[in-house]
Short mmCIF file of C-alpha atoms and ligand atoms in Angstrom, two decimals:
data_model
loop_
_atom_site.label_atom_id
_atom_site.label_comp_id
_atom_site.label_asym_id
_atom_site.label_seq_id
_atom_site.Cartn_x
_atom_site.Cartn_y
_atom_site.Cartn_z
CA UNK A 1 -24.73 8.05 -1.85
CA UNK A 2 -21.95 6.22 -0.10
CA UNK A 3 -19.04 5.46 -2.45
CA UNK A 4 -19.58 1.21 -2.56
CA UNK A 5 -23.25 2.04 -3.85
CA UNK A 6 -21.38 4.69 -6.30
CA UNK A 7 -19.37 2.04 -7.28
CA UNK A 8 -22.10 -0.95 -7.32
CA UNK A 9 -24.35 1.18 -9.88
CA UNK A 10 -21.38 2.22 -12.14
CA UNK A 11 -20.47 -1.60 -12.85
CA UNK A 12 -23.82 -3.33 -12.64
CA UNK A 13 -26.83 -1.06 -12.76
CA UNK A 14 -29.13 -3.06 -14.98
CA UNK A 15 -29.38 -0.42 -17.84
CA UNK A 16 -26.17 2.08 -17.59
CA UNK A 17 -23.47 0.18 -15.66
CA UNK A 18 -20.11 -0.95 -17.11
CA UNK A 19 -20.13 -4.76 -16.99
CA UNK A 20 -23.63 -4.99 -18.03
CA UNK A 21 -23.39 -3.74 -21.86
CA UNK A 22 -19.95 -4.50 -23.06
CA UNK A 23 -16.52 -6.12 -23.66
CA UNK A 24 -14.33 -4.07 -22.00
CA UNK A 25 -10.94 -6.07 -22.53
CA UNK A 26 -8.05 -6.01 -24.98
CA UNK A 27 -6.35 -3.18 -27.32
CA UNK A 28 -9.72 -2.15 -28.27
CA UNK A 29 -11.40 -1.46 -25.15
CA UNK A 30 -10.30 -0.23 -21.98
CA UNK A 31 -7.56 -2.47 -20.05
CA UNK A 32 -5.85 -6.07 -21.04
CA UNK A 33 -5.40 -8.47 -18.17
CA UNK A 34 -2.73 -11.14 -17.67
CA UNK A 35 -4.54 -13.86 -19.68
CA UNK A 36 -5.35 -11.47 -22.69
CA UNK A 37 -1.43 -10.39 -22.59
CA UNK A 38 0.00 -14.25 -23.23
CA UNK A 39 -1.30 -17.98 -23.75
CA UNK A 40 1.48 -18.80 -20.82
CA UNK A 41 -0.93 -17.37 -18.04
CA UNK A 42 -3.75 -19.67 -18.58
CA UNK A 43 -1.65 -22.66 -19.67
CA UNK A 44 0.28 -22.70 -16.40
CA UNK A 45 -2.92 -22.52 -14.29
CA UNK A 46 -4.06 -25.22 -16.24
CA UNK A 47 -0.55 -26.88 -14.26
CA UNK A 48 -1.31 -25.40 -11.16
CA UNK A 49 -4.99 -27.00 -11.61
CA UNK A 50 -3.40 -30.16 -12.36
CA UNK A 51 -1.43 -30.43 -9.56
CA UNK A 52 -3.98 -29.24 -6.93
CA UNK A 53 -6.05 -31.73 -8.18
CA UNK A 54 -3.67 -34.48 -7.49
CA UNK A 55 -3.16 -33.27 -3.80
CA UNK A 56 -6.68 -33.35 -3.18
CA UNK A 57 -6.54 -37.06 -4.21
CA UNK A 58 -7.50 -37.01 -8.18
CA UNK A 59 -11.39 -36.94 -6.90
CA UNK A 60 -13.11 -38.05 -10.10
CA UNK A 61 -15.45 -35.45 -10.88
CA UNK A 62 -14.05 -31.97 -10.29
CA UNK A 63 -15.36 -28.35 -10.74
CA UNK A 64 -13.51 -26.24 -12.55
CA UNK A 65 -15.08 -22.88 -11.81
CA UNK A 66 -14.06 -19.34 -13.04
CA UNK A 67 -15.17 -16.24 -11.16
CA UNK A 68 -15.50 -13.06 -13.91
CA UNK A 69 -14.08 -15.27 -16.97
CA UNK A 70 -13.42 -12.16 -19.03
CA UNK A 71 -13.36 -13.39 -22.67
CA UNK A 72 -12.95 -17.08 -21.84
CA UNK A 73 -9.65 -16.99 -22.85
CA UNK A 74 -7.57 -18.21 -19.47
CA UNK A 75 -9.99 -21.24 -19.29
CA UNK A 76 -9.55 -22.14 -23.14
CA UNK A 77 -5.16 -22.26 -22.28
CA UNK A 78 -5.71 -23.91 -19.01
CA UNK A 79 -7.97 -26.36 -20.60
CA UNK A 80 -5.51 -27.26 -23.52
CA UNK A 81 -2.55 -27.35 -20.98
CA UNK A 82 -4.99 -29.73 -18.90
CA UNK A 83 -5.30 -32.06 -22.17
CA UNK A 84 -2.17 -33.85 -20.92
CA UNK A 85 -3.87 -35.34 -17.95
CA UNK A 86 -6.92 -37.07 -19.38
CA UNK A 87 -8.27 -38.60 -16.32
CA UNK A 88 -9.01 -35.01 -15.15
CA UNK A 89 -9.59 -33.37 -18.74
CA UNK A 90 -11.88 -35.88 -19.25
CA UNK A 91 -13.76 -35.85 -16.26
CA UNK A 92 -13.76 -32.67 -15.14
CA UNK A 93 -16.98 -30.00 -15.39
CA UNK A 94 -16.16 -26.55 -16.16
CA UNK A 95 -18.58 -23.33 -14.55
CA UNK A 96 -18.11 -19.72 -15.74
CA UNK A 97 -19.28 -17.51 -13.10
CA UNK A 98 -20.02 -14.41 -15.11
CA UNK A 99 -22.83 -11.29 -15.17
CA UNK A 100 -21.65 -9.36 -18.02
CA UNK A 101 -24.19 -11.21 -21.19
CA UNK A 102 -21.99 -9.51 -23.78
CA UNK A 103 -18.77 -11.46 -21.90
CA UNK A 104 -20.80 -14.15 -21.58
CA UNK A 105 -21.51 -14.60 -25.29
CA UNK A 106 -17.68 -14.10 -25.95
CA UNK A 107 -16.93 -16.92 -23.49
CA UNK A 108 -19.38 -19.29 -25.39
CA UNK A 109 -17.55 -18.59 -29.09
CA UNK A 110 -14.10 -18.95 -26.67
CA UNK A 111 -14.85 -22.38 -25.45
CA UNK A 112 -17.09 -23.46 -28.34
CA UNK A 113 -15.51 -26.86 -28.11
CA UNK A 114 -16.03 -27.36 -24.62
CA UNK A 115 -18.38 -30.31 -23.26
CA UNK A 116 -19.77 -30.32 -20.10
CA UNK A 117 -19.39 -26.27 -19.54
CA UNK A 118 -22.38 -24.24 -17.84
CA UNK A 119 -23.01 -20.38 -17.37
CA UNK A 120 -23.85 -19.16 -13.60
CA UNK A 121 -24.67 -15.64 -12.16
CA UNK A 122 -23.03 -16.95 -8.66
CA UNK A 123 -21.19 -19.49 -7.18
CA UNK A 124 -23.88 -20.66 -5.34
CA UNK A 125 -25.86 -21.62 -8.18
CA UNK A 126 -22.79 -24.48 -8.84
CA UNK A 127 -23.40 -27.92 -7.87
CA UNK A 128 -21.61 -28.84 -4.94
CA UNK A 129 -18.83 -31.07 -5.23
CA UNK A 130 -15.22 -31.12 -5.22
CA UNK A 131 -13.40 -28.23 -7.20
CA UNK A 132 -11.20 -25.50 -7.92
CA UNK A 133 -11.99 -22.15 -8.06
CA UNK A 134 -9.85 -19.58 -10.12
CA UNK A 135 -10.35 -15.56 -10.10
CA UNK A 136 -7.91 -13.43 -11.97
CA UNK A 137 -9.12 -9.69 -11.15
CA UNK A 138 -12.47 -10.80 -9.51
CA UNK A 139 -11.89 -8.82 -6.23
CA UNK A 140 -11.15 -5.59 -7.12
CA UNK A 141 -14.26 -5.11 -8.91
CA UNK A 142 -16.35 -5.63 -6.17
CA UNK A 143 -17.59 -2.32 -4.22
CA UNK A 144 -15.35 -1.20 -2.04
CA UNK A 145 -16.54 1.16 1.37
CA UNK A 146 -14.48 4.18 2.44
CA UNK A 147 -14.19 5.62 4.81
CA UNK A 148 -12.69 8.79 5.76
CA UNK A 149 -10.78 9.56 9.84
CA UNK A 150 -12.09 13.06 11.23
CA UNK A 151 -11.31 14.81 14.59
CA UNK A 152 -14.69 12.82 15.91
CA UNK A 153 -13.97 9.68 13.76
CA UNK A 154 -14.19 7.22 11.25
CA UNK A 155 -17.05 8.84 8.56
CA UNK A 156 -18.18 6.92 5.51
CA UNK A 157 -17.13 8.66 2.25
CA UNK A 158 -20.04 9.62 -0.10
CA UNK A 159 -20.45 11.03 -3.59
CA UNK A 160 -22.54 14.17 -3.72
CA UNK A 161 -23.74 16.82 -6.18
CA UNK A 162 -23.07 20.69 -6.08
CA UNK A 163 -25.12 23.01 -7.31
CA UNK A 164 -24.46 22.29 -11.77
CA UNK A 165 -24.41 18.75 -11.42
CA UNK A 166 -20.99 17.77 -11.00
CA UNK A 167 -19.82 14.66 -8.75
CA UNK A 168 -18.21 15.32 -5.71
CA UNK A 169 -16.44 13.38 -2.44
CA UNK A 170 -17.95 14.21 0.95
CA UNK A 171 -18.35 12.40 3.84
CA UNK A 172 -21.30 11.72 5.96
CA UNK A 173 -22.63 14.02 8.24
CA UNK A 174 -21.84 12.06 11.39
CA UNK A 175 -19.15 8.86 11.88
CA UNK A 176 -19.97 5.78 11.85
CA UNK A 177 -20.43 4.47 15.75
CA UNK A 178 -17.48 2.29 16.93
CA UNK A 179 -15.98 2.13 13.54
CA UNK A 180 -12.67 1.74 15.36
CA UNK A 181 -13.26 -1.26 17.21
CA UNK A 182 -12.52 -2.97 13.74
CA UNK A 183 -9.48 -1.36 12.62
CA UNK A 184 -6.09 -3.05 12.41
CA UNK A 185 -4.15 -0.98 15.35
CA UNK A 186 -1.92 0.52 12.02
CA UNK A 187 -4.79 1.92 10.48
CA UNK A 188 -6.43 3.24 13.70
CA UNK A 189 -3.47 5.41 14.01
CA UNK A 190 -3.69 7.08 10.65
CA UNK A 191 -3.86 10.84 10.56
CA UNK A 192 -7.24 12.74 10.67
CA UNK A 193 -7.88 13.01 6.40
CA UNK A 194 -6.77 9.49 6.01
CA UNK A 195 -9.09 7.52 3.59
CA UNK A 196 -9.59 3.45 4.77
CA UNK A 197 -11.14 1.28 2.38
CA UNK A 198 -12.76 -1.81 2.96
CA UNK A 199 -15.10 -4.68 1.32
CA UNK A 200 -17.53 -6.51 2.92
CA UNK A 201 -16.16 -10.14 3.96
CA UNK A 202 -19.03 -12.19 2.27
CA UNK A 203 -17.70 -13.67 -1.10
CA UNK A 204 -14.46 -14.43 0.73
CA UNK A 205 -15.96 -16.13 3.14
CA UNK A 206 -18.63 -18.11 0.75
CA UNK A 207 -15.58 -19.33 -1.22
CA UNK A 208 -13.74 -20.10 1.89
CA UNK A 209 -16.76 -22.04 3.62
CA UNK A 210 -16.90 -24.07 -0.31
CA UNK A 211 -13.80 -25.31 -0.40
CA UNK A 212 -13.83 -26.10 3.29
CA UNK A 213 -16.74 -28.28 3.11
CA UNK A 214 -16.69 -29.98 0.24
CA UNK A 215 -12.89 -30.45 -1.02
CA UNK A 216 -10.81 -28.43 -3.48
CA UNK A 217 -9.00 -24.85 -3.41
CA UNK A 218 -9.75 -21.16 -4.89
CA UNK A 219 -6.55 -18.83 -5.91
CA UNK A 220 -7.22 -15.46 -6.12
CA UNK A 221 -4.95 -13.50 -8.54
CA UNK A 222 -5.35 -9.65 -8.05
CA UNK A 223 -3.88 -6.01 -7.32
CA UNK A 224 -3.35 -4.92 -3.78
CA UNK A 225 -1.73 -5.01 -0.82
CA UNK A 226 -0.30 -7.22 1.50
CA UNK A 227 -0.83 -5.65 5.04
CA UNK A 228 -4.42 -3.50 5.67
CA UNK A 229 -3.60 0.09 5.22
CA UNK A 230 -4.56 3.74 5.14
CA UNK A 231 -5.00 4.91 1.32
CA UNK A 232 -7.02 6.33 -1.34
CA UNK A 233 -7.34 3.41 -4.20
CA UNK A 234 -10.32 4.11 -5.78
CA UNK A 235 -9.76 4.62 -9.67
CA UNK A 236 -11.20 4.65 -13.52
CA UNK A 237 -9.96 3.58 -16.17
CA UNK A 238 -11.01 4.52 -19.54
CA UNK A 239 -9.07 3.48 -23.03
CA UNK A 240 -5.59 2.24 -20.83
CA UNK A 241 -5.58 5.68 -19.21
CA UNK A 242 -6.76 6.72 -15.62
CA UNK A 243 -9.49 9.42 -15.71
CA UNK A 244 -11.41 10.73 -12.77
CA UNK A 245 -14.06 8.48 -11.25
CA UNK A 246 -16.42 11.05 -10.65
CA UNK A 247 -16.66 11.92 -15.02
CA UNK A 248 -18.54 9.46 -16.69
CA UNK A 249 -20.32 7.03 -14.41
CA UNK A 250 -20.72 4.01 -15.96
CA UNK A 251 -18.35 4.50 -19.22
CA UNK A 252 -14.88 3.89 -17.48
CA UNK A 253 -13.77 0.50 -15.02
CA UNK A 254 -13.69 1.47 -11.76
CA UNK A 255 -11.65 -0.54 -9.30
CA UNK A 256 -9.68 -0.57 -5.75
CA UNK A 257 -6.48 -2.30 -4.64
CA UNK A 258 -7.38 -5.72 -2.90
CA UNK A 259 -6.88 -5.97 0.54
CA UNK A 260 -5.12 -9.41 1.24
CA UNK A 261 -4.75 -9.51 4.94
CA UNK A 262 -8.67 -8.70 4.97
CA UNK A 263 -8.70 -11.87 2.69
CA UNK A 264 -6.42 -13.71 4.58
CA UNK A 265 -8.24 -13.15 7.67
CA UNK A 266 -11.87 -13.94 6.29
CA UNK A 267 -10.85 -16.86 4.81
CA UNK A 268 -9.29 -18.48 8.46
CA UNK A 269 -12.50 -17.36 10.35
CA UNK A 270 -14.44 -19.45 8.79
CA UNK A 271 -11.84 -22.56 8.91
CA UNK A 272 -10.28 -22.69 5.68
CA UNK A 273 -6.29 -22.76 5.15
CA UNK A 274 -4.85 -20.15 3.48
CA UNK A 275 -1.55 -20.41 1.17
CA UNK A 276 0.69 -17.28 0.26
CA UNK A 277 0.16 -14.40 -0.96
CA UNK A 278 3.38 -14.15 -2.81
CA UNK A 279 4.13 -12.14 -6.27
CA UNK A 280 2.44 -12.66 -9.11
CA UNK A 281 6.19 -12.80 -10.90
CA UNK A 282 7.29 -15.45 -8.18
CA UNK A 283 4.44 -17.38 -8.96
CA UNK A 284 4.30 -17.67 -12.57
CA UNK A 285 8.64 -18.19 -12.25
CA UNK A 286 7.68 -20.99 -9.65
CA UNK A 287 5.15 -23.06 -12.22
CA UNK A 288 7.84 -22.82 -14.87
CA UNK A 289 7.28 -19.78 -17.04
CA UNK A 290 10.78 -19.16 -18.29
CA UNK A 291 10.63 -22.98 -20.07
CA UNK A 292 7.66 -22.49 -21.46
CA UNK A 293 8.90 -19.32 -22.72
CA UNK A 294 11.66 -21.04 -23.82
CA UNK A 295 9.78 -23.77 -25.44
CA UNK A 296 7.27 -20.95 -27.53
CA UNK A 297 9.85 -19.57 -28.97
CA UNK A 298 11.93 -22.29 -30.40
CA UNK A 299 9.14 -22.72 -32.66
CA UNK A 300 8.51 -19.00 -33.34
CA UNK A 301 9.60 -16.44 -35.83
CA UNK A 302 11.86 -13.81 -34.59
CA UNK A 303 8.85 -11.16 -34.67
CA UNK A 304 6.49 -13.63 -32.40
CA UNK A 305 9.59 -14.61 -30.05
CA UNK A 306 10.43 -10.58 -29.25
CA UNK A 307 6.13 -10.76 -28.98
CA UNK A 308 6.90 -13.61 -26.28
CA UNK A 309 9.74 -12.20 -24.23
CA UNK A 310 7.95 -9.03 -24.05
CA UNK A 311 4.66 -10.92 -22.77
CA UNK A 312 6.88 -12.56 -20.24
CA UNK A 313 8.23 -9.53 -19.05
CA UNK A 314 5.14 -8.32 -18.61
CA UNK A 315 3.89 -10.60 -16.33
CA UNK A 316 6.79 -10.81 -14.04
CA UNK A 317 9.04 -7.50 -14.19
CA UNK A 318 8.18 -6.34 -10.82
CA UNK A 319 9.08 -2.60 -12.08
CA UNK A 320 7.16 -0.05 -13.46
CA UNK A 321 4.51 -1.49 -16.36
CA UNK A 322 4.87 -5.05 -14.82
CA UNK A 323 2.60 -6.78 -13.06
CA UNK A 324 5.33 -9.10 -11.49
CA UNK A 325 4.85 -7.50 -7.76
CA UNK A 326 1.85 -5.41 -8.11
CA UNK A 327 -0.51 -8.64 -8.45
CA UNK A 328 -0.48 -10.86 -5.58
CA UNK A 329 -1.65 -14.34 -5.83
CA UNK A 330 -3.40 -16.34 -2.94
CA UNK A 331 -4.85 -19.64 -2.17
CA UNK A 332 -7.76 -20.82 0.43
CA UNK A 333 -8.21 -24.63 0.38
CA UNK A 334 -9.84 -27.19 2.54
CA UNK A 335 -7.54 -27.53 5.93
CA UNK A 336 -6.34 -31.11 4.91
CA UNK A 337 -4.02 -29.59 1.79
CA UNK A 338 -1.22 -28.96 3.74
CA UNK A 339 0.91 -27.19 0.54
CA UNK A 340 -0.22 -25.53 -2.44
CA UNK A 341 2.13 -25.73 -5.73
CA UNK A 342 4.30 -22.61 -6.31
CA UNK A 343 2.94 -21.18 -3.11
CA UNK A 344 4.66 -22.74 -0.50
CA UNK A 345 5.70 -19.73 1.73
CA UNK A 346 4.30 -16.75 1.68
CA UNK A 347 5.71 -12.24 1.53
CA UNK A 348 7.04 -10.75 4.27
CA UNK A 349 5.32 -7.58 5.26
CA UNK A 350 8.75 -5.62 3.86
CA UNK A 351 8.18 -6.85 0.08
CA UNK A 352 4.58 -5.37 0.13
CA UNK A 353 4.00 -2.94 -3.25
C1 LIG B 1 -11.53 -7.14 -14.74
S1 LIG B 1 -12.48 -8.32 -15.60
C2 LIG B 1 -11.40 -9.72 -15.52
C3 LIG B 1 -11.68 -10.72 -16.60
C4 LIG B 1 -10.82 -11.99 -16.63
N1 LIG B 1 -10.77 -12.66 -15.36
C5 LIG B 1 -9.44 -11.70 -17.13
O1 LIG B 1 -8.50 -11.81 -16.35
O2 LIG B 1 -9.30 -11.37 -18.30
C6 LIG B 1 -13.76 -8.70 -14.42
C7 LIG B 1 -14.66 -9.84 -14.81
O3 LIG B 1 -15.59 -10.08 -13.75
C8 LIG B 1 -16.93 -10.04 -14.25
N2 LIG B 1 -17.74 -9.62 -13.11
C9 LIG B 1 -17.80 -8.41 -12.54
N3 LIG B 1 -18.58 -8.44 -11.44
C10 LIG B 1 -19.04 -9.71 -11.31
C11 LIG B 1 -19.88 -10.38 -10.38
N4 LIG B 1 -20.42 -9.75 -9.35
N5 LIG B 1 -20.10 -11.71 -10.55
C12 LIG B 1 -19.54 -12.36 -11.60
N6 LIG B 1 -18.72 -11.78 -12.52
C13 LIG B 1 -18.48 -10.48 -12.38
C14 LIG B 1 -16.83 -9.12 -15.43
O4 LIG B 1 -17.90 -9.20 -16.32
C15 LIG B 1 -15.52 -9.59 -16.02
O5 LIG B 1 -15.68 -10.82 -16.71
#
């Protein structure tokens, strides 16, 4: 089978796949995400929310949706931090996009206090209206295609079994036709083994066509890359380590790098405007995270303010262990929103990880 259906029935086949049976977050299970490493995360999009909100013209009922709310625990901080504003806190509706029922029930002990919260499989099942759309490692769980450059072309890659059993990559017999009329001219060039990955455009292009039509923004905080590329992404992880997607289908995440130029360029087809990408680390130091840092730890003990720094670290170092350059973060708004907070300008090609 090709690698994105691989991929699709390892996260969400109804009985067996990943996201459908458990909570996979935190020290416990198998990976911790930027809202599950420090309170600051969340509370600063609750800022970000806040000020998006104002440049769209403080509509009075907004949308706060969440694609893949994890444990609830980024909308609970952004919803305190959003406390200060009570014409929006007050107002405002909140919509957890989320498939995973043993997430979902987390979520509802999360944001227990909540009022005026509701549970969707997909966006399109949320009212229309104006709103804001957040996603903090959304993307990369959705199937990716690869595809893998022969002498005769582009062929898609596939996961077959030998003779025991085991999992293997192949590729398809014959290439797909034309496959190169769609390649960015740096990837057409690649050398014959190169592996191109690629999603389909469509839940790009739904949120894109949302927030063109009917007011507000989406940002889209993820792993990846800045410029479309040649490379082999596709990866498991099991317990904080990387294992071998091909061992235990269904038991480990498996993810790919985000393409952001393929967002970027989904996004302006269909007429939205598009803000960034830059680093996660710029971002988070552009909405103010060393005074909140500051401002935790005044109150702290010495134990919880090392606890702090080291969360803060974390989230910006853009070295090895950080996620300050790794994650890129994005926004795609209605064409009127001229500037986006903390997102102003946008990486250079040269600054891509
Ligand atoms: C990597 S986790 C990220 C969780 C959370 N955003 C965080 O940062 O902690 C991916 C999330 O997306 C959800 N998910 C995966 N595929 C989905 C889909 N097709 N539609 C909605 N949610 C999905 C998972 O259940 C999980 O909540």
């Amino acid at each position: 089978m090709p690698v994105w259906r691989y991929m699709e029935l390892c996260l969400m086949h109804p009985r067996y796949g990943y996201y459908v049976s458990r909570d996979p977050l935190g020290r416990e299970g198998d990976f911790t995400t930027a809202p599950e490493v420090s309170q600051m995360f969340g509370e600063l999009l609750g800022l970000w929310t806040a000020s998006v909100w104002k440049q769209m013209g403080s509509p009075q009922l907004l949308r706060l949706i969440e694609l893949g709310p994890g444990r609830g625990t980024m909308m609970a901080d952004a919803l305190r931090a959003l406390r200060v504003l009570p014409p929006l806190y007050q107002t405002l509706s909140v919509h957890m996009v989320e498939v995973n029922p043993v997430l979902r029930e987390r979520q509802k002990t999360t944001l227990s206090g909540v009022r005026n919260i509701a549970w969707h499989d997909n966006i399109d099942d949320v009212p229309e209206g104006p709103c804001i759309i957040l996603a903090n490692e959304f993307f990369d769980v959705l199937p990716i295609h690869q595809m893998v450059k022969q002498k005769n072309g582009w062929h898609e890659r596939v996961v077959d079994v030998e003779a025991g059993g085991k999992l293997v990559f192949a590729a398809a017999a014959e290439p797909t036709p034309r496959f190169d009329v769609l390649l960015p001219p740096l990837v057409r060039a690649a050398p014959v083994g190169a592996v191109f990955e690629w999603r389909p455009d469509a839940e790009m292009m739904k949120l894109a066509a949302r927030v063109r039509d009917q007011d507000g923004a989406a940002l889209i905080i993820d792993y990846g890359h800045l410029r479309s590329d040649a490379g082999d992404t596709f990866q498991a992880i099991a317990r904080h380590t990387f294992t071998d997607p091909l061992k235990a289908p269904g038991q480990a995440d498996v993810t790919a790098h985000v393409d952001f130029q393929a967002l970027t360029r989904a996004a302006e087809d269909v007429g939205a405007r598009v803000h960034g990408p830059v680093t996660q680390g710029e971002f988070l130091k552009r909405l103010g995270i060393d005074t909140r840092a500051a401002a935790l730890m005044q109150k702290a003990t010495p134990e919880v303010s090392t606890d702090i720094a080291a969360a803060q670290k974390r989230l910006t170092d853009p070295g090895r262990g950080g996620m300050g350059s790794m994650f890129k973060v994005l926004c795609v708004s209605e064409p009127r929103l001229t500037s986006i907070a903390a997102l102003s300008d946008h990486l250079e090609e040269d600054e891509s990880t």
